[in-house]
Coordinates of C-alpha atoms in Angstrom, one line a residue:
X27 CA 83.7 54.5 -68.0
X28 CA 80.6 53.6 -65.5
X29 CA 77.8 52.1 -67.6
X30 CA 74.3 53.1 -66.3
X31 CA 72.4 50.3 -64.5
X32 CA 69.8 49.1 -67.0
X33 CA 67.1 47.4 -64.7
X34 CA 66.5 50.0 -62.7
X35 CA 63.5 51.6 -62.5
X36 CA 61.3 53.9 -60.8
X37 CA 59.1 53.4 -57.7
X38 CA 55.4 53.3 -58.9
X39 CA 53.3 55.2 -56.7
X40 CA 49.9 53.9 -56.5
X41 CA 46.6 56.2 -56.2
X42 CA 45.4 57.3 -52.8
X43 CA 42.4 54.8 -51.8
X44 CA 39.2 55.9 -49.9
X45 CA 39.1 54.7 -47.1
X46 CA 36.6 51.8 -46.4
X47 CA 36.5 51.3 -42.6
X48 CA 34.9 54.9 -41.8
X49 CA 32.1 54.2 -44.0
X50 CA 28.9 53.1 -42.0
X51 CA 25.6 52.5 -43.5
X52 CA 22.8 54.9 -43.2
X53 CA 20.4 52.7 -42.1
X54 CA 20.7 50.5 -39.2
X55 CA 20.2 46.7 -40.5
X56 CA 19.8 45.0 -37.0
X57 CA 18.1 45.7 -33.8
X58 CA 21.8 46.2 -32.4
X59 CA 22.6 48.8 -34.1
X60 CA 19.5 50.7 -33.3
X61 CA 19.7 50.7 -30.0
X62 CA 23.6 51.8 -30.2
X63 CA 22.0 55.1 -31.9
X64 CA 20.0 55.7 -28.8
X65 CA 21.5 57.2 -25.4
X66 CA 22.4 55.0 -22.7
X67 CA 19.7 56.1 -20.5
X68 CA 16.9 55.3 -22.9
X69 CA 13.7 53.5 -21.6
X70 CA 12.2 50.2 -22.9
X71 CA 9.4 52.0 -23.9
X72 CA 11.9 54.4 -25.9
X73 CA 14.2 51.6 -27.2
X74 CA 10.6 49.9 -28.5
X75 CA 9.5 52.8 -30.4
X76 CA 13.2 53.1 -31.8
X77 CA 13.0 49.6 -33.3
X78 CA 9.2 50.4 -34.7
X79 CA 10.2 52.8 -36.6
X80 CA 13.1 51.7 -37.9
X81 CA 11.5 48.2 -38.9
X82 CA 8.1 47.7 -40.0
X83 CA 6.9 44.1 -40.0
X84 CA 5.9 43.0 -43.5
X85 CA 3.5 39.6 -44.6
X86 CA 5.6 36.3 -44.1
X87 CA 5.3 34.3 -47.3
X88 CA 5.8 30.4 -47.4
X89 CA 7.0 29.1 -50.5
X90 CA 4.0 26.8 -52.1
X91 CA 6.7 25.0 -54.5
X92 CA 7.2 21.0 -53.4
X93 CA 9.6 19.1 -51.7
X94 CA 12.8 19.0 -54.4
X95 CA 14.9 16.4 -52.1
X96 CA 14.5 13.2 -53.1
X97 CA 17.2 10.5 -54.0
X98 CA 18.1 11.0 -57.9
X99 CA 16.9 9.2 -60.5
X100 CA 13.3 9.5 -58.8
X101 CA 10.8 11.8 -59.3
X102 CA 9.3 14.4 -57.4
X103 CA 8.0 13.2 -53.9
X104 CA 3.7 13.1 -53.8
X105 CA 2.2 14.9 -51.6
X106 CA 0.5 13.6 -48.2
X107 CA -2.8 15.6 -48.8
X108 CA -3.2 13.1 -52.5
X109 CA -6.2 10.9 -51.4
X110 CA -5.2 8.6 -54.2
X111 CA -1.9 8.6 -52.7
X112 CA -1.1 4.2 -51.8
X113 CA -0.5 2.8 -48.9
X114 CA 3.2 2.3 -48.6
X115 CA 4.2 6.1 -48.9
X116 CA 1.9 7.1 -46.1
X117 CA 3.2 4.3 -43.7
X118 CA 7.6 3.9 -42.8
X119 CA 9.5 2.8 -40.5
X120 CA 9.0 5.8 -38.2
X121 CA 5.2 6.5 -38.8
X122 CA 3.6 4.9 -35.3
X123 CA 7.1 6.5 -33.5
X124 CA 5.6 8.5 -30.7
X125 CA 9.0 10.9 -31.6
X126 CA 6.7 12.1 -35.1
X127 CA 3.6 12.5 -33.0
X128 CA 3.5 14.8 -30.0
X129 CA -0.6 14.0 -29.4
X130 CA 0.6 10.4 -28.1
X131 CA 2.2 9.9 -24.6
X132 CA 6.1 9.1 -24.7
X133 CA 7.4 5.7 -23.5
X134 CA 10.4 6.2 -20.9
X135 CA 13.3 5.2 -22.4
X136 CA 16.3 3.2 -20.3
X137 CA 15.8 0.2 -17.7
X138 CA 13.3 -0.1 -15.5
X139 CA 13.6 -0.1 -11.9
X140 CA 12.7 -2.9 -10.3
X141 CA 9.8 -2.9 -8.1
X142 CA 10.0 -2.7 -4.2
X143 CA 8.7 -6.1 -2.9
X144 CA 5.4 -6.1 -0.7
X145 CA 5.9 -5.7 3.0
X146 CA 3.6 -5.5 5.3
X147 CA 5.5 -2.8 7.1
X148 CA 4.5 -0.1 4.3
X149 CA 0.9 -1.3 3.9
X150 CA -1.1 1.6 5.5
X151 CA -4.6 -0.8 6.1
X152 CA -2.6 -3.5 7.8
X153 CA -1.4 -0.7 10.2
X154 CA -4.1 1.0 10.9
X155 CA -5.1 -2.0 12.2
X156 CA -2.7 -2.6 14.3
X157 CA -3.0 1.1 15.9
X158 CA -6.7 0.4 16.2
X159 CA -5.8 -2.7 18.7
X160 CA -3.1 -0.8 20.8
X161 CA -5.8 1.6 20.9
X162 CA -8.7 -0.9 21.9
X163 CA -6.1 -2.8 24.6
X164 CA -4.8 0.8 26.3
X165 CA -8.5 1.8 26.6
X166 CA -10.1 -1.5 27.5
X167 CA -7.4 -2.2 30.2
X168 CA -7.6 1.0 31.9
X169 CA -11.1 0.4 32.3
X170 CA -10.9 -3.3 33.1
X171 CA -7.5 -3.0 35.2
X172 CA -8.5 -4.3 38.8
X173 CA -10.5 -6.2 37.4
X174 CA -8.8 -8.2 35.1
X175 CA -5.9 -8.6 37.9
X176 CA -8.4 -9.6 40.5
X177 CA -9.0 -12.3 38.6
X178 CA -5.7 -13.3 37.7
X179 CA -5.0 -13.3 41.4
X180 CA -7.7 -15.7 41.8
X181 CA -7.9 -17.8 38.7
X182 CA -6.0 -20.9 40.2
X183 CA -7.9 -20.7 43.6
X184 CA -10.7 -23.3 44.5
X185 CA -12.7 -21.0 46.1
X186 CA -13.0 -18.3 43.2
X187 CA -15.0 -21.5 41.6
X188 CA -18.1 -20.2 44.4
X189 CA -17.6 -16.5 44.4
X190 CA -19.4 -14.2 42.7
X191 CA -17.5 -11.4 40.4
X192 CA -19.0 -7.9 40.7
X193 CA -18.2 -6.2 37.9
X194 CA -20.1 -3.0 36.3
X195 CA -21.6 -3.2 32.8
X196 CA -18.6 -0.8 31.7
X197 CA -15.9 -3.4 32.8
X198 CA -18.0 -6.0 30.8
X199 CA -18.3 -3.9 28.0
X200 CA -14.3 -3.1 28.1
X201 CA -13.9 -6.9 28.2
X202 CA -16.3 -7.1 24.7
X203 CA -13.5 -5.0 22.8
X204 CA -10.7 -7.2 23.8
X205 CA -12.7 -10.1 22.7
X206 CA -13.4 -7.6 19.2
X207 CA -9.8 -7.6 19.1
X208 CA -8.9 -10.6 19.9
X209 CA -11.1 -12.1 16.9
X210 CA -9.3 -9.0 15.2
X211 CA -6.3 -10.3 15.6
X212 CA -7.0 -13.6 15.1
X213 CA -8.5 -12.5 11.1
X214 CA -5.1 -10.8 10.7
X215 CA -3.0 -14.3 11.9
X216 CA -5.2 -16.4 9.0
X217 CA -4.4 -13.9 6.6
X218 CA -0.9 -13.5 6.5
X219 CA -1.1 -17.1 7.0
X220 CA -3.2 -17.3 3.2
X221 CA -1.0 -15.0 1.6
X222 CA 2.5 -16.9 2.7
X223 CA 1.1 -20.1 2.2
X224 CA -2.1 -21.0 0.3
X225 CA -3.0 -18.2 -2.5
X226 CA -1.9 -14.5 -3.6
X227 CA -4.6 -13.5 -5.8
X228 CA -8.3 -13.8 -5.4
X229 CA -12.0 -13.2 -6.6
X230 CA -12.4 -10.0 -4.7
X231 CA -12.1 -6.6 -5.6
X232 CA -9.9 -5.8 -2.9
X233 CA -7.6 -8.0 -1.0
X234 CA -8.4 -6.5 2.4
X235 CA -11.6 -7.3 2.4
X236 CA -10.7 -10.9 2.9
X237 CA -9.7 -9.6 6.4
X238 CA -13.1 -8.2 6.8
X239 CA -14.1 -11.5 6.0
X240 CA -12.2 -13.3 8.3
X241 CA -13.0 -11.2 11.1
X242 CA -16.2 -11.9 10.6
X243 CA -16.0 -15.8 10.5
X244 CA -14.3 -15.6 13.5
X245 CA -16.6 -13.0 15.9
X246 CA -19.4 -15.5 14.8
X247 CA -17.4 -18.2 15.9
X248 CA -17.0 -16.5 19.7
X249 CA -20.7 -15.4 19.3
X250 CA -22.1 -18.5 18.4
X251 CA -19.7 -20.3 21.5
X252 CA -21.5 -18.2 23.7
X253 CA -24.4 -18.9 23.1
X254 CA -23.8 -22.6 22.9
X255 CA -22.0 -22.6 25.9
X256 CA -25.4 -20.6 27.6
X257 CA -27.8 -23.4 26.3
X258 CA -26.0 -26.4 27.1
X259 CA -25.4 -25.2 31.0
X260 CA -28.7 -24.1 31.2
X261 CA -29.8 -27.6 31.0
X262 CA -27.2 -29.4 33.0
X263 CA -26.2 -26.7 35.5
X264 CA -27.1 -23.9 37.6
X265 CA -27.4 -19.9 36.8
X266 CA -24.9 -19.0 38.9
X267 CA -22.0 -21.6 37.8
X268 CA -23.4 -20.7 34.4
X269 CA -22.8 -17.0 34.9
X270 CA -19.3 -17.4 37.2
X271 CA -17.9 -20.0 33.8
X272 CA -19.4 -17.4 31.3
X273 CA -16.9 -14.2 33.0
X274 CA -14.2 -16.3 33.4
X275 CA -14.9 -17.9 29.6
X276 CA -14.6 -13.6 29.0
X277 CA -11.5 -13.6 30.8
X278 CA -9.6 -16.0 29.2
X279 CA -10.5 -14.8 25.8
X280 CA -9.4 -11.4 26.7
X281 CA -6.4 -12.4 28.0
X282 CA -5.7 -14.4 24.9
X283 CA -6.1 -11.1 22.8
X284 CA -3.3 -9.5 24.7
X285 CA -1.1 -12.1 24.3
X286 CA -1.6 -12.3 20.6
X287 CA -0.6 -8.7 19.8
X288 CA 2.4 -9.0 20.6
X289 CA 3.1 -11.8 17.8
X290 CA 1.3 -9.6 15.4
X291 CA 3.0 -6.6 15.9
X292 CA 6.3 -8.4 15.6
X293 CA 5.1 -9.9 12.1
X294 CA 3.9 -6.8 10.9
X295 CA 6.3 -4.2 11.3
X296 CA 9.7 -6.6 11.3
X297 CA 8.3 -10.0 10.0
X298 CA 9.9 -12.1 12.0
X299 CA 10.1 -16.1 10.3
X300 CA 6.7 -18.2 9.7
X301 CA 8.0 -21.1 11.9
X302 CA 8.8 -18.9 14.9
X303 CA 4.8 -17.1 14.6
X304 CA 3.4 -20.8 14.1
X305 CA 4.9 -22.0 17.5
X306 CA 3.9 -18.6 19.5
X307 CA 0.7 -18.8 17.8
X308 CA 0.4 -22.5 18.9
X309 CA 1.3 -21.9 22.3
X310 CA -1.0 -19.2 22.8
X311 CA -3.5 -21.5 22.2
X312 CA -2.8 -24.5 24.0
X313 CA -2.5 -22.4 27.0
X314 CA -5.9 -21.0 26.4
X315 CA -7.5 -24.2 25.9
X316 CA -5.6 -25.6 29.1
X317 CA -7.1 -22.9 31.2
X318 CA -10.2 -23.2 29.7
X319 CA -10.2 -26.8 30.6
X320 CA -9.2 -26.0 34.7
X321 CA -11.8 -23.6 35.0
X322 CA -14.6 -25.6 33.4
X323 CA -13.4 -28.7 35.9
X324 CA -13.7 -26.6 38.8
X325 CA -16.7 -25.0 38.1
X326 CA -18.5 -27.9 37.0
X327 CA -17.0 -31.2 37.8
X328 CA -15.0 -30.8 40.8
X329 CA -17.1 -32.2 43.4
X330 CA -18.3 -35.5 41.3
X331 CA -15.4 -36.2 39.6
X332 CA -16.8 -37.0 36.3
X333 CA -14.2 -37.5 34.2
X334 CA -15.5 -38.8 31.3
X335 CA -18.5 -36.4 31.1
X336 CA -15.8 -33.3 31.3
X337 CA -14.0 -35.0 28.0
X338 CA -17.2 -35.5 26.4
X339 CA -18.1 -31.8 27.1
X340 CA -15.2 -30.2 26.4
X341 CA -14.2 -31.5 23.2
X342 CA -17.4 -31.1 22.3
X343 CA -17.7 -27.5 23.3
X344 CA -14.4 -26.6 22.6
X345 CA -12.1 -28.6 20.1
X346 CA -14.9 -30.0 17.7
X347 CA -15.8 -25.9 17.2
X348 CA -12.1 -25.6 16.7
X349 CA -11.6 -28.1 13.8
X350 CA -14.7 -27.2 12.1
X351 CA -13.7 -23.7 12.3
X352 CA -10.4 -24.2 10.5
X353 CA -12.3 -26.4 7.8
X354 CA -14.8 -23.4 7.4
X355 CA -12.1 -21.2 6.5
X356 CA -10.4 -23.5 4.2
X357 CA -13.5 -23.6 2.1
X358 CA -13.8 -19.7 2.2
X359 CA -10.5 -19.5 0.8
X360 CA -10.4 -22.4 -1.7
X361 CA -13.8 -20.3 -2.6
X362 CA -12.3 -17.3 -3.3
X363 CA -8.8 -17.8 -4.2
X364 CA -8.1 -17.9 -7.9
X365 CA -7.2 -21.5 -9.3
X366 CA -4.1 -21.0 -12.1

């Protein structure tokens, strides 16, 4: 006899749900799901109106109720606005931080480059300078070229020491600016020489106008050889000697322009050393001086064979000028250099 199984049970059947995923609300709550009401073709003009309508912008409200955040077991924060409020709540660690206060200007954060050195190479004045010369010695010697070789040919030749030199008053004038840039040059020499070796800063406003400076101690220094060189031959010699040792005096210092640039440009745009300028420099003007010398024996001394009168005269004329040139300078600079 089967007994009837006494756990089983019938299958519970539970109620029909509704069903939740078909139900959508009635009114759009986002932008989105306005413009997925709208056709795909609307305009922006029609997808603005659709939003309008469907939202109206109400009055923002901020709540007036204080700071609550504060570290517990301390009271409510005080307000900023509290005049009465002391000194240590309105000042931390972060108040002068430039972070907090946008109406300051930020620091730059991270390490500083370091600076490109001074070159002469990148200094715009310096060459400017230099393109004014080329373009003073291209002019002046296509003005001045027969000239200027004429002479050359016959510089070493007795007889040039009785000839007269016609030149115009353009040629002489051409010869002028070489001299201009000769003492040009010269004012740029002494100043790289006082920024290498005797001072970098000075009591000027602008460093260049030491160059100004210089330029002018030295065109006052051919100037004033002129004219020293016109009054002392006026006494002892003739006009015409005077005049033949005054173009040739123009000459030389021409030529010693033109072989100066060449040193200068080097130094300025690939600075050669200091030691290798100094003895260039001081050949330049031993040769000058040299010539100088051979010309004014010629002119002057050759038929009475004065030797001790040319000595006297030139280093009268020639080196004692010189020497107290050089001094001159050193007391401009020492002037104007400042003392540390």
């Amino acid at each position: 006899m089967l007994l009837q199984d006494s756990i089983h049970t019938e299958a519970i059947v539970a109620p029909e749900l509704p069903d939740l995923m078909e139900h959508t609300p009635t009114k759009p709550q986002t932008p989105y799901q306005v413009l997925r009401l709208l056709p795909k073709d609307a305009t922006p003009a029609q997808q603005d109106s659709a939003i309008q309508a469907w939202f109206q912008p109400g009055e923002i409200h901020y709540s007036s109720q204080p700071d609550t955040l504060h570290l517990p077991g301390h009271g409510i924060g005080r307000s900023l606005k509290d005049v009465n409020l002391p000194k240590y709540y309105r000042e931390n660690f972060f108040s002068k931080s430039d972070m907090y206060h946008p109406e300051l200007d930020s620091k730059h954060f991270g390490m500083a480059g370091e600076p490109i050195p001074y070159s002469t190479r990148n200094d715009n004045v310096i060459t400017a300078l230099m393109l004014l010369c080329f373009v003073i010695t291209m002019i002046a010697f296509s003005l001045t070229r027969n000239v200027l070789v004429s002479q050359a040919k016959n510089f070493f030749h007795l007889a040039s020491a009785n000839k007269d030199l016609s030149e115009t008053s353009l040629e002489i004038r051409s010869q002028l600016f070489l001299v201009v840039q000769t003492c040009l040059l010269w004012a740029l020499l002494y100043f790289f020489y006082t920024k290498e070796y005797v001072a970098t800063s000075f009591n000027i406003p602008d460093e260049y106008l030491l160059v100004a400076i210089f330029f002018g101690v030295f065109a006052g220094f051919f100037v004033a050889r002129y004219i020293v060189y016109s009054l002392v031959n006026a006494v002892f010699f003739d006009g015409k000697r005077n005049r033949r040792f005054l173009h040739t005096h123009l000459f030389i210092d021409s030529c010693e322009g033109l072989l100066l640039f060449p040193i200068v440009a080097l130094l300025t745009f690939f600075e050669i050393s200091a030691i290798s300028v100094v003895y260039y420099t001081v050949s330049v003007l031993v040769l000058v001086k040299i010539l100088t010398f051979y010309r004014t024996l010629i002119i002057f001394f050759r038929q009475k064979a004065l030797y001790l009168q040319i000595i006297l005269y030139f280093c009268t004329l020639e080196i004692v000028p010189l020497i107290a040139l050089w001094g001159g300078l050193a007391v401009i600079v020492n002037a104007l250099k400042i003392n540390f």
